[in-house]
C-alpha positions as a Markdown table, in Angstrom:
| # | Residue | x | y | z |
|---|---|---|---|---|
| 1 | Met | -128.9 | -125.6 | 58.5 |
| 2 | Gln | -132.0 | -123.8 | 56.9 |
| 3 | Lys | -131.9 | -121.3 | 59.6 |
| 4 | Leu | -128.2 | -120.7 | 59.2 |
| 5 | Glu | -128.6 | -120.3 | 55.4 |
| 6 | Asn | -131.3 | -117.6 | 56.2 |
| 7 | Arg | -129.4 | -115.6 | 58.6 |
| 8 | Ile | -126.3 | -115.4 | 56.3 |
| 9 | Asp | -128.6 | -114.6 | 53.5 |
| 10 | Ala | -130.1 | -111.6 | 55.7 |
| 11 | Leu | -126.8 | -110.5 | 56.5 |
| 12 | Glu | -125.5 | -110.5 | 52.9 |
| 13 | Arg | -128.5 | -108.3 | 51.8 |
| 14 | Gln | -127.7 | -105.9 | 54.4 |
| 15 | Thr | -124.1 | -105.6 | 53.4 |
| 16 | Ser | -123.7 | -103.1 | 50.4 |
| 17 | Thr | -120.9 | -102.5 | 48.4 |
| 18 | Ser | -119.7 | -99.4 | 46.7 |
| 19 | Asn | -120.7 | -100.9 | 43.3 |
| 20 | Asp | -124.5 | -101.2 | 44.4 |
| 21 | Leu | -127.0 | -99.1 | 42.5 |
| 22 | Thr | -130.5 | -98.5 | 43.3 |
| 23 | Val | -132.7 | -96.7 | 40.8 |
| 24 | Phe | -136.0 | -95.2 | 42.0 |
| 25 | Ile | -138.7 | -94.6 | 39.2 |
| 26 | Lys | -141.0 | -91.8 | 39.9 |
| 27 | Phe | -144.1 | -90.8 | 37.8 |
| 28 | Val | -145.2 | -87.2 | 37.5 |
| 29 | Ser | -148.0 | -85.5 | 35.5 |
| 30 | Pro | -147.1 | -82.9 | 33.1 |
| 31 | Gly | -148.7 | -79.4 | 34.0 |
| 32 | Pro | -148.8 | -76.0 | 32.3 |
| 33 | Asn | -145.9 | -74.7 | 34.4 |
| 34 | Gly | -143.8 | -78.0 | 34.6 |
| 35 | Pro | -144.6 | -81.2 | 36.3 |
| 36 | Ile | -147.1 | -81.9 | 38.8 |
| 37 | Glu | -146.2 | -84.2 | 41.8 |
| 38 | His | -148.9 | -85.8 | 43.6 |
| 39 | Glu | -149.1 | -86.6 | 47.2 |
| 40 | Pro | -146.0 | -87.8 | 49.2 |
| 41 | Ile | -144.5 | -91.1 | 48.5 |
| 42 | Ala | -146.2 | -93.8 | 50.5 |
| 43 | Tyr | -144.5 | -96.7 | 49.5 |
| 44 | Val | -141.9 | -98.2 | 47.2 |
| 45 | Gly | -142.0 | -101.6 | 45.5 |
| 46 | Gly | -139.7 | -103.9 | 43.7 |
| 47 | Val | -140.4 | -107.3 | 42.2 |
| 48 | Gly | -142.3 | -109.1 | 45.1 |
| 49 | Glu | -141.1 | -106.5 | 47.5 |
| 50 | Arg | -142.6 | -103.6 | 49.4 |
| 51 | Trp | -141.5 | -101.1 | 51.8 |
| 52 | Asp | -144.2 | -98.9 | 53.4 |
| 53 | Arg | -143.0 | -95.3 | 54.6 |
| 54 | Gln | -143.1 | -95.2 | 58.5 |
| 55 | Ala | -144.4 | -92.3 | 60.5 |
| 56 | Gly | -142.0 | -89.4 | 60.8 |
| 57 | Glu | -139.6 | -90.9 | 58.4 |
| 58 | Thr | -138.2 | -88.5 | 56.0 |
| 59 | Leu | -138.0 | -89.5 | 52.3 |
| 60 | Glu | -134.3 | -89.8 | 52.4 |
| 61 | Gln | -134.4 | -92.1 | 55.3 |
| 62 | Phe | -137.1 | -94.2 | 53.6 |
| 63 | Lys | -135.0 | -94.6 | 50.4 |
| 64 | Asp | -132.0 | -95.5 | 52.4 |
| 65 | Arg | -133.6 | -98.3 | 54.2 |
| 66 | Ala | -135.2 | -99.6 | 51.1 |
| 67 | Ser | -132.0 | -99.4 | 49.3 |
| 68 | Arg | -130.3 | -101.4 | 52.2 |
| 69 | Glu | -132.9 | -104.1 | 52.2 |
| 70 | Val | -133.7 | -104.8 | 48.5 |
| 71 | Lys | -132.8 | -107.8 | 46.9 |
| 72 | Arg | -130.3 | -107.0 | 44.3 |
| 73 | Gly | -129.4 | -108.6 | 40.9 |
| 74 | Pro | -126.1 | -110.3 | 40.3 |
| 75 | Phe | -124.4 | -106.9 | 39.4 |
| 76 | Gly | -125.7 | -105.1 | 42.5 |
| 77 | Phe | -128.5 | -103.5 | 40.7 |
| 78 | Ala | -132.0 | -102.8 | 42.0 |
| 79 | Lys | -135.0 | -101.0 | 40.6 |
| 80 | Leu | -137.7 | -99.6 | 42.8 |
| 81 | Arg | -141.0 | -97.8 | 42.0 |
| 82 | Glu | -142.0 | -94.9 | 44.1 |
| 83 | Cys | -145.9 | -95.2 | 44.8 |
| 84 | Tyr | -148.6 | -92.9 | 46.2 |
| 85 | Leu | -151.5 | -94.0 | 48.4 |
| 86 | Ser | -153.9 | -93.7 | 45.2 |
| 87 | Asp | -151.7 | -96.5 | 43.6 |
| 88 | Gln | -153.0 | -99.0 | 46.0 |
């Protein structure tokens, strides 16, 4: 029965509703002419979860994948932090 429950849980995580919301937190440094962004996003992380960016994956594809796979709270909300290689 454990396997069936795990499979159902995985399918439910993959199924998103129109009410689902994923917030990506991005940290930038202030600069004299506006914010300075560091190197490209390497991975995103949530509470106990992490998604590494795959070779050739665009930022939009990467965020879409993480949004589909993230475990959501009871109201369909998920928060992920954008991280750089230097954050490891």
